[in-house]
């Protein structure tokens, strides 16, 4: 990036304005000296320790923006899709979280947008549904629609307690449909590394197994994203072709949109502006920012804090923030990125890897290897009891029980005082992290209410508010986790879902993981409040009223 702000190549344009542009210029020389473009394109294992360790062990990894592994499976995906259609399986349930699952969702939504009438959602919510948490609500809704359940194919792309519980739940549901064990097994496709524990277990259960590189935070163009997207009907060959068109630009030291965007992200964070606000406009592919955010956070191990502006979530300008818009307003926002979806998938992954390199992090390191992660916090180790709340606000369905071990927060007598105290604890360089162990669906679950609550609390604290949906630890990484104030939301489930071969249903297992996550955040020395809702909708309505200033 020389004197000219916009960088356009491969259909993707990145535009940055001062002072963000100047932060990027200061680090470009280092990227050229380190030969980062060529080393990334050649998957040079000397770039990061995790890559070197994988090479020594004979394992392949999901590198950023590399479509080779998925392209080799195009024929297999076409065969699996034809077989599923012949069996009447026209919908896909994707079990597994993380950026690849979000990328699959973005790809299918984008594919649908060009085929469905404007404003008309596909019947049943679309051909792909991502189940990336342990809440029983989404699974219970699918179970209630026996016709939809009967035409569902399950693709397993995760290897964690949530995904394991979901696999058991779907197996139990198929059994209730009267399917034999062999018929149930034919409803599952597992994407996993060759020889891995998950691949072996899937093969023993009779599931179709599709081999893939070892997972990382990348993988938007890997089998973890493109196998479920292809089985849901998306034209993944066209996605790969469009992404491949931008790859030559990512090997160059100049006029390289991925290198420039990575320099912007990493250089600006190095200069002390580590919160990136992701905004989207009507032209942007739906839900693209929801994929970008966890991918950036994971690749930089929390050194970048992404905040997604859902529905106009207020984020006030501050010295540590900068605004990146997707298909936005060039020369008006700090950074804009525009271009075809597939090309953006490659460019954003590449940029996240560059940012991680500049921040001294290993973007290919497995999230499970994060030093903040404690195996003792798995659901099996979590107790079934939460202890007595410090107070219960409200009565009946509107009752909200507050749990905290923080002495100052525990001294609060009611919810208004507690919300005031939480807002006060968010420092000038910190943020409020809402971790909701609830149903994220915006239409049928609590997704819309939680996001409205986040907006009100952002206005109240004048600081960013992040929203995540209860998976393992509430945050990834080091210094950003140190600055967070955590508001965890749990609630009684209207209906639990049994899990085959396990004593607890999805709801009970999720409650245990919520308690484990709260303990993990407290061990980091952070203020943590957990609010348990007797009735989810009524309890959230009470919180929304109080956040607006109601009594």
Short mmCIF file of C-alpha atoms in Angstrom, two decimals:
data_model
loop_
_atom_site.label_atom_id
_atom_site.label_comp_id
_atom_site.label_asym_id
_atom_site.label_seq_id
_atom_site.Cartn_x
_atom_site.Cartn_y
_atom_site.Cartn_z
CA UNK A 1 0.00 0.00 0.00
CA UNK A 2 1.77 3.15 -1.22
CA UNK A 3 0.10 6.56 -1.49
CA UNK A 4 -3.18 5.28 -2.87
CA UNK A 5 -5.85 4.26 -0.39
CA UNK A 6 -8.07 1.83 -2.33
CA UNK A 7 -6.60 -1.57 -3.16
CA UNK A 8 -8.58 -3.64 -5.65
CA UNK A 9 -7.71 -7.06 -6.99
CA UNK A 10 -9.56 -10.27 -7.77
CA UNK A 11 -12.87 -8.46 -7.49
CA UNK A 12 -12.24 -7.38 -3.87
CA UNK A 13 -11.67 -3.74 -2.94
CA UNK A 14 -10.26 -2.60 0.41
CA UNK A 15 -10.42 1.11 1.23
CA UNK A 16 -8.85 2.61 4.34
CA UNK A 17 -8.67 6.20 5.51
CA UNK A 18 -6.38 7.96 7.95
CA UNK A 19 -5.35 7.31 10.66
CA UNK A 20 -6.05 3.60 10.12
CA UNK A 21 -4.24 3.76 6.80
CA UNK A 22 -1.12 5.11 8.51
CA UNK A 23 -1.13 2.29 11.08
CA UNK A 24 -1.16 -0.20 8.21
CA UNK A 25 1.66 1.52 6.34
CA UNK A 26 3.93 1.22 9.38
CA UNK A 27 3.77 -2.58 9.36
CA UNK A 28 3.76 -3.29 5.63
CA UNK A 29 7.55 -3.29 5.46
CA UNK A 30 7.77 -6.02 8.04
CA UNK A 31 5.30 -8.16 6.11
CA UNK A 32 7.34 -7.79 2.92
CA UNK A 33 10.62 -8.55 4.74
CA UNK A 34 9.05 -11.63 6.36
CA UNK A 35 7.79 -12.73 2.91
CA UNK A 36 4.39 -13.36 4.44
CA UNK A 37 2.41 -13.42 1.15
CA UNK A 38 4.50 -16.15 -0.42
CA UNK A 39 4.86 -18.14 2.81
CA UNK A 40 1.13 -18.09 3.43
CA UNK A 41 0.34 -19.15 -0.13
CA UNK A 42 2.86 -22.01 0.07
CA UNK A 43 1.64 -23.08 3.54
CA UNK A 44 5.14 -22.61 4.95
CA UNK A 45 5.15 -24.52 8.25
CA UNK A 46 7.89 -22.26 9.67
CA UNK A 47 5.43 -19.38 10.00
CA UNK A 48 3.89 -20.68 13.25
CA UNK A 49 4.69 -23.34 15.86
CA UNK A 50 1.40 -25.18 15.40
CA UNK A 51 2.07 -25.57 11.67
CA UNK A 52 5.57 -26.91 12.36
CA UNK A 53 4.19 -29.36 14.92
CA UNK A 54 1.50 -30.56 12.53
CA UNK A 55 4.07 -31.09 9.76
CA UNK A 56 6.26 -33.09 12.13
CA UNK A 57 3.27 -35.26 13.04
CA UNK A 58 2.26 -35.74 9.41
CA UNK A 59 -1.01 -33.82 9.83
CA UNK A 60 -2.47 -31.26 7.46
CA UNK A 61 -4.19 -28.13 8.75
CA UNK A 62 -6.91 -25.82 7.46
CA UNK A 63 -4.82 -22.92 6.20
CA UNK A 64 -6.52 -19.62 5.34
CA UNK A 65 -8.18 -19.35 1.96
CA UNK A 66 -6.98 -22.69 0.61
CA UNK A 67 -9.64 -24.60 -1.38
CA UNK A 68 -7.67 -27.68 -2.41
CA UNK A 69 -9.04 -30.16 0.14
CA UNK A 70 -12.65 -29.23 -0.64
CA UNK A 71 -12.12 -29.25 -4.41
CA UNK A 72 -10.88 -32.82 -4.22
CA UNK A 73 -14.22 -33.78 -2.65
CA UNK A 74 -16.58 -32.21 -5.18
CA UNK A 75 -17.43 -35.56 -6.76
CA UNK A 76 -17.98 -37.16 -3.36
CA UNK A 77 -20.26 -34.32 -2.26
CA UNK A 78 -22.30 -34.65 -5.47
CA UNK A 79 -22.71 -38.39 -4.87
CA UNK A 80 -23.76 -37.90 -1.24
CA UNK A 81 -26.22 -35.22 -2.22
CA UNK A 82 -27.78 -37.40 -4.93
CA UNK A 83 -28.09 -40.30 -2.51
CA UNK A 84 -29.70 -38.05 0.11
CA UNK A 85 -32.18 -36.64 -2.39
CA UNK A 86 -33.12 -40.13 -3.54
CA UNK A 87 -33.86 -40.97 0.10
CA UNK A 88 -36.01 -37.85 0.46
CA UNK A 89 -33.48 -36.02 2.65
CA UNK A 90 -33.69 -32.42 1.48
CA UNK A 91 -32.63 -30.56 4.63
CA UNK A 92 -29.31 -30.53 6.47
CA UNK A 93 -28.74 -30.16 10.20
CA UNK A 94 -25.13 -29.04 10.74
CA UNK A 95 -23.78 -30.00 14.16
CA UNK A 96 -20.68 -28.07 15.14
CA UNK A 97 -19.74 -24.52 15.95
CA UNK A 98 -16.95 -22.16 15.06
CA UNK A 99 -16.21 -20.11 11.96
CA UNK A 100 -16.51 -22.95 9.40
CA UNK A 101 -20.10 -23.62 10.49
CA UNK A 102 -20.90 -19.91 10.24
CA UNK A 103 -19.29 -19.84 6.78
CA UNK A 104 -21.48 -22.72 5.63
CA UNK A 105 -24.51 -20.78 6.82
CA UNK A 106 -23.37 -17.64 4.95
CA UNK A 107 -22.76 -19.59 1.74
CA UNK A 108 -26.19 -21.26 1.78
CA UNK A 109 -27.97 -18.01 2.67
CA UNK A 110 -26.17 -16.24 -0.17
CA UNK A 111 -27.07 -19.07 -2.54
CA UNK A 112 -30.72 -18.88 -1.46
CA UNK A 113 -30.82 -15.09 -1.82
CA UNK A 114 -30.47 -15.42 -5.58
CA UNK A 115 -33.21 -18.06 -5.84
CA UNK A 116 -35.96 -17.16 -3.35
CA UNK A 117 -38.39 -14.27 -3.87
CA UNK A 118 -37.27 -11.19 -1.88
CA UNK A 119 -38.44 -11.30 1.72
CA UNK A 120 -39.65 -14.89 1.47
CA UNK A 121 -37.72 -17.36 3.63
CA UNK A 122 -37.39 -20.94 2.52
CA UNK A 123 -39.94 -23.32 4.02
CA UNK A 124 -38.81 -24.64 7.39
CA UNK A 125 -36.11 -21.98 7.70
CA UNK A 126 -34.01 -23.10 4.73
CA UNK A 127 -32.16 -26.24 3.65
CA UNK A 128 -29.35 -25.76 6.22
CA UNK A 129 -29.78 -25.25 9.96
CA UNK A 130 -26.72 -24.82 12.15
CA UNK A 131 -26.93 -26.33 15.63
CA UNK A 132 -23.88 -24.82 17.29
CA UNK A 133 -24.84 -24.91 20.95
CA UNK A 134 -26.41 -27.16 23.52
CA UNK A 135 -29.72 -25.38 24.00
CA UNK A 136 -32.65 -27.78 23.56
CA UNK A 137 -34.95 -25.20 21.95
CA UNK A 138 -33.85 -25.48 18.29
CA UNK A 139 -33.76 -29.29 18.47
CA UNK A 140 -37.17 -29.43 20.17
CA UNK A 141 -38.70 -27.31 17.39
CA UNK A 142 -37.31 -29.63 14.75
CA UNK A 143 -38.55 -32.67 16.72
CA UNK A 144 -42.04 -31.17 16.82
CA UNK A 145 -42.13 -31.02 13.01
CA UNK A 146 -41.97 -34.73 12.27
CA UNK A 147 -42.20 -34.16 8.52
CA UNK A 148 -39.16 -31.90 8.54
CA UNK A 149 -37.28 -34.24 10.87
CA UNK A 150 -38.05 -37.09 8.51
CA UNK A 151 -36.30 -35.33 5.62
CA UNK A 152 -33.26 -34.21 7.64
CA UNK A 153 -29.69 -35.32 7.00
CA UNK A 154 -27.23 -34.65 9.85
CA UNK A 155 -23.71 -33.43 9.08
CA UNK A 156 -21.32 -33.57 12.04
CA UNK A 157 -18.37 -31.16 11.85
CA UNK A 158 -17.46 -30.71 15.51
CA UNK A 159 -15.66 -32.72 18.16
CA UNK A 160 -16.70 -31.18 21.48
CA UNK A 161 -19.21 -31.88 24.27
CA UNK A 162 -21.99 -29.83 22.64
CA UNK A 163 -21.69 -31.66 19.33
CA UNK A 164 -21.49 -35.03 21.05
CA UNK A 165 -24.68 -34.30 22.98
CA UNK A 166 -26.43 -33.11 19.82
CA UNK A 167 -25.45 -36.30 17.99
CA UNK A 168 -27.03 -38.33 20.78
CA UNK A 169 -30.15 -36.17 20.69
CA UNK A 170 -30.65 -36.63 16.95
CA UNK A 171 -30.05 -40.37 17.24
CA UNK A 172 -32.80 -40.51 19.88
CA UNK A 173 -35.15 -38.46 17.71
CA UNK A 174 -34.63 -40.70 14.69
CA UNK A 175 -35.35 -43.67 16.91
CA UNK A 176 -38.67 -42.06 17.88
CA UNK A 177 -39.49 -41.88 14.15
CA UNK A 178 -39.23 -45.67 14.08
CA UNK A 179 -35.92 -45.80 12.20
CA UNK A 180 -33.69 -48.80 12.84
CA UNK A 181 -30.09 -48.25 14.01
CA UNK A 182 -28.88 -48.94 10.46
CA UNK A 183 -31.37 -46.44 8.98
CA UNK A 184 -30.37 -43.88 11.59
CA UNK A 185 -26.68 -44.34 10.76
CA UNK A 186 -27.40 -43.54 7.12
CA UNK A 187 -28.76 -40.17 8.22
CA UNK A 188 -25.31 -39.05 9.45
CA UNK A 189 -22.28 -37.70 7.58
CA UNK A 190 -19.20 -36.87 9.65
CA UNK A 191 -16.42 -34.55 8.47
CA UNK A 192 -13.24 -35.21 10.44
CA UNK A 193 -9.47 -35.68 10.10
CA UNK A 194 -8.36 -39.15 9.05
CA UNK A 195 -7.53 -41.33 12.04
CA UNK A 196 -9.04 -38.90 14.53
CA UNK A 197 -11.16 -40.03 17.45
CA UNK A 198 -14.30 -38.53 15.92
CA UNK A 199 -13.66 -40.25 12.59
CA UNK A 200 -13.16 -43.61 14.30
CA UNK A 201 -16.31 -43.25 16.42
CA UNK A 202 -18.32 -42.23 13.36
CA UNK A 203 -17.07 -45.20 11.37
CA UNK A 204 -17.91 -47.57 14.23
CA UNK A 205 -21.43 -46.13 14.32
CA UNK A 206 -21.81 -46.73 10.57
CA UNK A 207 -21.77 -43.05 9.60
CA UNK A 208 -20.41 -41.84 6.28
CA UNK A 209 -17.01 -40.24 7.00
CA UNK A 210 -15.51 -37.48 4.86
CA UNK A 211 -11.83 -36.86 5.55
CA UNK A 212 -10.64 -33.29 6.11
CA UNK A 213 -7.54 -31.46 7.38
CA UNK A 214 -7.27 -30.82 11.11
CA UNK A 215 -9.65 -27.98 11.98
CA UNK A 216 -8.53 -24.43 12.77
CA UNK A 217 -10.42 -21.14 13.00
CA UNK A 218 -10.10 -21.05 9.21
CA UNK A 219 -11.98 -23.41 6.94
CA UNK A 220 -14.57 -21.34 5.05
CA UNK A 221 -13.33 -23.06 1.89
CA UNK A 222 -12.61 -26.39 3.58
CA UNK A 223 -14.73 -29.57 3.80
CA UNK A 224 -16.03 -28.40 7.20
CA UNK A 225 -17.99 -25.64 5.47
CA UNK A 226 -18.42 -26.83 1.90
CA UNK A 227 -19.58 -30.40 2.54
CA UNK A 228 -22.66 -29.30 4.52
CA UNK A 229 -23.23 -26.35 2.16
CA UNK A 230 -23.05 -28.66 -0.85
CA UNK A 231 -25.36 -31.22 0.70
CA UNK A 232 -27.81 -28.38 1.35
CA UNK A 233 -27.77 -27.62 -2.36
CA UNK A 234 -25.32 -24.73 -2.71
CA UNK A 235 -23.12 -24.72 -5.81
CA UNK A 236 -19.83 -25.23 -3.99
CA UNK A 237 -17.90 -25.71 -7.23
CA UNK A 238 -18.86 -22.16 -8.21
CA UNK A 239 -17.83 -20.95 -4.74
CA UNK A 240 -14.41 -22.53 -5.14
CA UNK A 241 -13.99 -21.14 -8.66
CA UNK A 242 -14.82 -17.62 -7.48
CA UNK A 243 -12.48 -17.91 -4.50
CA UNK A 244 -9.67 -19.29 -6.64
CA UNK A 245 -9.85 -16.19 -8.86
CA UNK A 246 -8.59 -13.99 -6.02
CA UNK A 247 -5.79 -16.31 -4.85
CA UNK A 248 -3.07 -15.03 -7.25
CA UNK A 249 -3.52 -11.53 -5.81
CA UNK A 250 -2.86 -12.92 -2.32
CA UNK A 251 0.67 -14.02 -3.24
CA UNK A 252 1.86 -10.56 -4.29
CA UNK A 253 3.59 -8.06 -2.01
CA UNK A 254 1.69 -5.15 -3.63
CA UNK A 255 -1.92 -4.60 -4.66
CA UNK A 256 -2.81 -7.47 -2.36
CA UNK A 257 -6.22 -6.89 -0.69
CA UNK A 258 -5.68 -9.58 1.94
CA UNK A 259 -2.27 -8.23 2.89
CA UNK A 260 -3.59 -4.67 3.13
CA UNK A 261 -6.64 -5.68 5.19
CA UNK A 262 -4.43 -7.77 7.49
CA UNK A 263 -2.04 -4.85 7.87
CA UNK A 264 -4.96 -2.59 8.73
CA UNK A 265 -6.30 -5.00 11.35
CA UNK A 266 -2.96 -5.93 12.89
CA UNK A 267 -1.34 -2.51 12.56
CA UNK A 268 -4.29 -0.71 14.11
CA UNK A 269 -4.42 -3.19 17.00
CA UNK A 270 -0.68 -2.73 17.58
CA UNK A 271 -1.33 1.02 17.77
CA UNK A 272 -3.80 0.47 20.62
CA UNK A 273 -7.08 0.31 18.72
CA UNK A 274 -7.95 -3.31 19.35
CA UNK A 275 -11.75 -3.20 19.05
CA UNK A 276 -13.01 -3.64 15.49
CA UNK A 277 -16.66 -2.77 14.95
CA UNK A 278 -18.08 -4.80 12.07
CA UNK A 279 -20.95 -3.17 10.22
CA UNK A 280 -22.87 -4.41 7.22
CA UNK A 281 -25.10 -2.78 4.65
CA UNK A 282 -27.95 -4.14 2.56
CA UNK A 283 -25.57 -5.09 -0.24
CA UNK A 284 -23.50 -7.28 2.09
CA UNK A 285 -24.02 -11.06 2.06
CA UNK A 286 -26.35 -11.95 4.94
CA UNK A 287 -24.69 -12.83 8.24
CA UNK A 288 -21.17 -12.32 6.85
CA UNK A 289 -20.09 -10.32 9.92
CA UNK A 290 -21.25 -13.20 12.16
CA UNK A 291 -18.62 -15.36 10.46
CA UNK A 292 -15.90 -12.69 10.42
CA UNK A 293 -16.13 -11.92 14.15
CA UNK A 294 -15.29 -15.34 15.67
CA UNK A 295 -12.73 -15.99 12.95
CA UNK A 296 -10.87 -12.73 13.76
CA UNK A 297 -11.09 -13.32 17.51
CA UNK A 298 -9.79 -16.87 17.14
CA UNK A 299 -6.97 -16.02 14.72
CA UNK A 300 -5.67 -13.27 17.02
CA UNK A 301 -6.42 -15.16 20.25
CA UNK A 302 -8.46 -12.30 21.60
CA UNK A 303 -6.01 -9.53 20.73
CA UNK A 304 -8.71 -8.15 18.43
CA UNK A 305 -12.17 -7.74 19.92
CA UNK A 306 -14.79 -7.87 17.12
CA UNK A 307 -18.18 -6.28 17.82
CA UNK A 308 -20.97 -6.96 15.32
CA UNK A 309 -23.47 -4.14 14.82
CA UNK A 310 -26.72 -6.09 14.70
CA UNK A 311 -29.77 -3.92 14.18
CA UNK A 312 -27.96 -0.67 14.84
CA UNK A 313 -26.27 -1.79 18.08
CA UNK A 314 -24.90 1.54 19.35
CA UNK A 315 -21.13 1.78 19.57
CA UNK A 316 -19.86 5.22 20.49
CA UNK A 317 -16.62 6.46 18.87
CA UNK A 318 -13.59 6.00 21.08
CA UNK A 319 -9.81 5.97 20.83
CA UNK A 320 -9.58 2.17 20.91
CA UNK A 321 -12.26 1.48 18.25
CA UNK A 322 -12.29 1.44 14.48
CA UNK A 323 -15.12 0.72 12.07
CA UNK A 324 -14.94 -1.85 9.26
CA UNK A 325 -17.96 -2.11 6.97
CA UNK A 326 -18.75 -4.84 4.48
CA UNK A 327 -19.88 -3.42 1.13
CA UNK A 328 -20.22 -0.07 2.90
CA UNK A 329 -19.32 3.55 2.23
CA UNK A 330 -15.79 4.02 0.86
CA UNK A 331 -14.00 7.07 2.27
CA UNK A 332 -16.64 7.51 5.00
CA UNK A 333 -15.97 4.56 7.31
CA UNK A 334 -12.50 3.74 8.64
CA UNK A 335 -12.27 0.64 6.41
CA UNK A 336 -14.57 -0.81 3.78
CA UNK A 337 -14.32 -4.23 2.14
CA UNK A 338 -16.42 -5.09 -0.89
CA UNK A 339 -16.49 -7.88 -3.42
CA UNK A 340 -18.08 -11.23 -4.26
CA UNK A 341 -18.81 -13.49 -1.29
CA UNK A 342 -16.41 -16.31 -2.22
CA UNK A 343 -13.53 -13.91 -2.82
CA UNK A 344 -14.24 -12.17 0.50
CA UNK A 345 -14.11 -15.51 2.32
CA UNK A 346 -10.56 -16.02 1.06
CA UNK A 347 -9.46 -12.41 1.64
CA UNK A 348 -10.82 -12.18 5.18
CA UNK A 349 -9.19 -15.47 6.23
CA UNK A 350 -5.89 -14.35 4.74
CA UNK A 351 -6.20 -10.98 6.48
CA UNK A 352 -6.93 -12.62 9.84
CA UNK A 353 -3.79 -14.75 9.50
CA UNK A 354 -1.73 -11.66 8.66
CA UNK A 355 -3.16 -9.82 11.66
CA UNK A 356 -2.32 -12.75 13.92
CA UNK A 357 1.25 -12.76 12.59
CA UNK A 358 1.63 -9.04 13.28
CA UNK A 359 0.29 -9.45 16.81
CA UNK A 360 2.68 -12.29 17.59
CA UNK A 361 -0.05 -14.91 17.77
CA UNK A 362 -0.32 -18.35 16.17
CA UNK A 363 -3.60 -18.26 14.21
CA UNK A 364 -3.45 -21.97 13.37
CA UNK A 365 -3.27 -23.05 17.00
CA UNK A 366 -6.29 -25.08 18.05
CA UNK A 367 -8.72 -23.23 20.33
CA UNK A 368 -8.56 -26.26 22.63
CA UNK A 369 -4.89 -25.47 23.19
CA UNK A 370 -5.68 -21.98 24.52
CA UNK A 371 -4.04 -21.65 27.95
CA UNK A 372 -7.29 -20.21 29.29
CA UNK A 373 -9.08 -23.46 28.53
CA UNK A 374 -9.28 -25.90 31.43
CA UNK A 375 -10.31 -29.50 30.77
CA UNK A 376 -11.77 -29.57 34.27
CA UNK A 377 -14.51 -27.29 33.02
CA UNK A 378 -16.03 -29.87 30.72
CA UNK A 379 -19.67 -30.61 31.39
CA UNK A 380 -18.85 -33.92 33.03
CA UNK A 381 -16.89 -32.14 35.76
CA UNK A 382 -19.50 -29.45 36.43
CA UNK A 383 -21.84 -29.95 39.38
CA UNK A 384 -25.59 -30.06 38.96
CA UNK A 385 -26.22 -27.40 41.59
CA UNK A 386 -25.66 -23.67 41.21
CA UNK A 387 -25.87 -22.77 44.89
CA UNK A 388 -28.16 -20.16 46.40
CA UNK A 389 -28.64 -16.89 44.51
CA UNK A 390 -27.65 -13.63 46.18
CA UNK A 391 -31.20 -12.41 45.49
CA UNK A 392 -34.28 -13.20 43.41
CA UNK A 393 -35.90 -10.24 41.68
CA UNK A 394 -39.57 -10.50 40.71
CA UNK A 395 -42.15 -13.23 41.14
CA UNK A 396 -43.50 -16.15 39.15
CA UNK A 397 -42.50 -16.28 35.51
CA UNK A 398 -40.77 -12.88 35.73
CA UNK A 399 -38.45 -14.01 38.54
CA UNK A 400 -34.73 -13.54 37.87
CA UNK A 401 -32.19 -15.14 40.21
CA UNK A 402 -28.80 -13.41 40.46
CA UNK A 403 -25.65 -15.43 41.13
CA UNK A 404 -22.21 -13.88 41.67
CA UNK A 405 -19.13 -14.41 43.79
CA UNK A 406 -17.94 -10.80 43.37
CA UNK A 407 -18.34 -9.05 46.78
CA UNK A 408 -19.34 -5.66 45.37
CA UNK A 409 -21.86 -7.13 42.96
CA UNK A 410 -23.19 -9.52 45.61
CA UNK A 411 -23.97 -6.50 47.81
CA UNK A 412 -26.65 -5.34 45.35
CA UNK A 413 -30.18 -5.81 46.65
CA UNK A 414 -32.06 -5.97 43.35
CA UNK A 415 -31.72 -5.99 39.57
CA UNK A 416 -31.71 -2.20 39.06
CA UNK A 417 -28.81 -1.85 41.49
CA UNK A 418 -27.01 -4.82 39.91
CA UNK A 419 -27.29 -3.42 36.37
CA UNK A 420 -25.97 -0.09 37.63
CA UNK A 421 -23.05 -1.84 39.31
CA UNK A 422 -22.28 -3.90 36.19
CA UNK A 423 -22.24 -0.77 34.02
CA UNK A 424 -19.92 0.92 36.49
CA UNK A 425 -17.48 -2.02 36.42
CA UNK A 426 -16.97 -1.73 32.64
CA UNK A 427 -13.76 0.30 32.38
CA UNK A 428 -12.86 2.90 29.76
CA UNK A 429 -10.82 0.30 27.85
CA UNK A 430 -13.05 -2.68 28.64
CA UNK A 431 -16.26 -4.21 27.39
CA UNK A 432 -19.32 -6.06 28.59
CA UNK A 433 -19.54 -9.66 27.38
CA UNK A 434 -23.02 -11.16 27.35
CA UNK A 435 -22.77 -14.96 27.26
CA UNK A 436 -26.23 -16.39 26.71
CA UNK A 437 -26.88 -20.07 27.39
CA UNK A 438 -30.24 -19.67 25.70
CA UNK A 439 -31.90 -20.24 22.33
CA UNK A 440 -30.20 -17.94 19.76
CA UNK A 441 -33.01 -18.11 17.20
CA UNK A 442 -34.25 -14.56 16.64
CA UNK A 443 -37.75 -15.56 15.62
CA UNK A 444 -38.60 -18.48 17.88
CA UNK A 445 -36.00 -18.21 20.62
CA UNK A 446 -34.39 -15.44 22.62
CA UNK A 447 -32.03 -14.09 19.97
CA UNK A 448 -33.94 -10.86 19.31
CA UNK A 449 -34.46 -10.07 23.02
CA UNK A 450 -30.81 -10.67 23.91
CA UNK A 451 -29.61 -8.44 21.08
CA UNK A 452 -31.99 -5.68 22.16
CA UNK A 453 -30.61 -6.03 25.69
CA UNK A 454 -27.08 -5.73 24.31
CA UNK A 455 -28.02 -2.51 22.52
CA UNK A 456 -29.51 -0.97 25.65
CA UNK A 457 -26.51 -1.93 27.77
CA UNK A 458 -24.11 -0.58 25.15
CA UNK A 459 -25.89 2.77 25.36
CA UNK A 460 -25.79 2.58 29.15
CA UNK A 461 -22.11 1.71 29.49
CA UNK A 462 -20.88 3.76 26.50
CA UNK A 463 -18.63 0.80 25.75
CA UNK A 464 -18.86 -2.17 23.33
CA UNK A 465 -21.06 -5.10 24.24
CA UNK A 466 -20.41 -8.50 22.71
CA UNK A 467 -22.92 -11.35 22.47
CA UNK A 468 -21.92 -15.00 22.35
CA UNK A 469 -24.06 -18.08 22.71
CA UNK A 470 -22.76 -20.44 25.41
CA UNK A 471 -20.00 -22.61 24.03
CA UNK A 472 -17.22 -23.61 26.42
CA UNK A 473 -15.34 -20.53 27.68
CA UNK A 474 -16.95 -17.10 27.37
CA UNK A 475 -14.00 -15.60 25.52
CA UNK A 476 -10.84 -16.59 23.69
CA UNK A 477 -7.38 -15.43 24.52
CA UNK A 478 -5.48 -13.17 26.77
CA UNK A 479 -5.64 -9.42 27.18
CA UNK A 480 -9.18 -8.94 25.88
CA UNK A 481 -10.42 -11.62 28.24
CA UNK A 482 -8.71 -9.74 31.07
CA UNK A 483 -10.78 -6.61 30.37
CA UNK A 484 -14.19 -8.21 30.11
CA UNK A 485 -17.07 -7.92 32.53
CA UNK A 486 -19.28 -10.97 32.08
CA UNK A 487 -23.06 -11.14 32.17
CA UNK A 488 -24.14 -14.74 31.75
CA UNK A 489 -27.76 -15.57 31.02
CA UNK A 490 -29.31 -18.96 31.73
CA UNK A 491 -32.94 -20.00 31.92
CA UNK A 492 -35.34 -22.86 32.38
CA UNK A 493 -36.07 -24.70 29.15
CA UNK A 494 -39.71 -25.19 28.20
CA UNK A 495 -38.82 -28.68 27.00
CA UNK A 496 -35.65 -30.71 27.39
CA UNK A 497 -34.44 -33.13 24.73
CA UNK A 498 -33.10 -36.57 25.74
CA UNK A 499 -29.66 -37.67 24.59
CA UNK A 500 -29.17 -41.31 23.59
CA UNK A 501 -26.81 -43.11 25.95
CA UNK A 502 -26.56 -40.24 28.46
CA UNK A 503 -28.32 -39.69 31.77
CA UNK A 504 -28.92 -35.97 31.15
CA UNK A 505 -30.77 -34.18 28.39
CA UNK A 506 -29.50 -31.23 26.39
CA UNK A 507 -30.87 -28.66 28.84
CA UNK A 508 -29.26 -30.19 31.92
CA UNK A 509 -25.91 -30.56 30.15
CA UNK A 510 -26.04 -26.93 29.02
CA UNK A 511 -26.72 -25.73 32.56
CA UNK A 512 -23.66 -27.61 33.76
CA UNK A 513 -21.50 -26.01 31.08
CA UNK A 514 -22.80 -22.57 32.02
CA UNK A 515 -21.65 -23.09 35.60
CA UNK A 516 -18.27 -24.28 34.36
CA UNK A 517 -17.89 -21.23 32.12
CA UNK A 518 -18.74 -18.90 35.01
CA UNK A 519 -16.06 -20.54 37.15
CA UNK A 520 -13.51 -20.23 34.36
CA UNK A 521 -14.13 -16.49 33.98
CA UNK A 522 -13.95 -15.97 37.75
CA UNK A 523 -10.59 -17.76 37.87
CA UNK A 524 -9.34 -15.13 35.44
CA UNK A 525 -10.17 -12.50 38.03
CA UNK A 526 -13.04 -11.01 36.10
CA UNK A 527 -16.39 -9.76 37.44
CA UNK A 528 -19.05 -12.34 36.59
CA UNK A 529 -22.81 -12.22 37.13
CA UNK A 530 -25.12 -15.05 36.11
CA UNK A 531 -28.81 -14.27 35.84
CA UNK A 532 -31.10 -17.30 35.75
CA UNK A 533 -34.52 -16.71 34.22
CA UNK A 534 -37.48 -18.64 35.60
CA UNK A 535 -39.24 -18.03 32.29
CA UNK A 536 -36.97 -16.93 29.48
CA UNK A 537 -39.24 -14.49 27.66
CA UNK A 538 -40.72 -12.96 30.79
CA UNK A 539 -37.34 -12.68 32.47
CA UNK A 540 -35.76 -11.02 29.44
CA UNK A 541 -38.71 -8.66 29.19
CA UNK A 542 -38.00 -7.65 32.80
CA UNK A 543 -34.32 -7.09 32.02
CA UNK A 544 -35.19 -5.02 28.95
CA UNK A 545 -37.53 -2.85 31.00
CA UNK A 546 -34.85 -2.22 33.60
CA UNK A 547 -32.15 -1.59 31.01
CA UNK A 548 -34.39 1.11 29.50
CA UNK A 549 -34.57 2.74 32.90
CA UNK A 550 -37.90 1.29 34.09
CA UNK A 551 -38.56 0.48 37.73
#
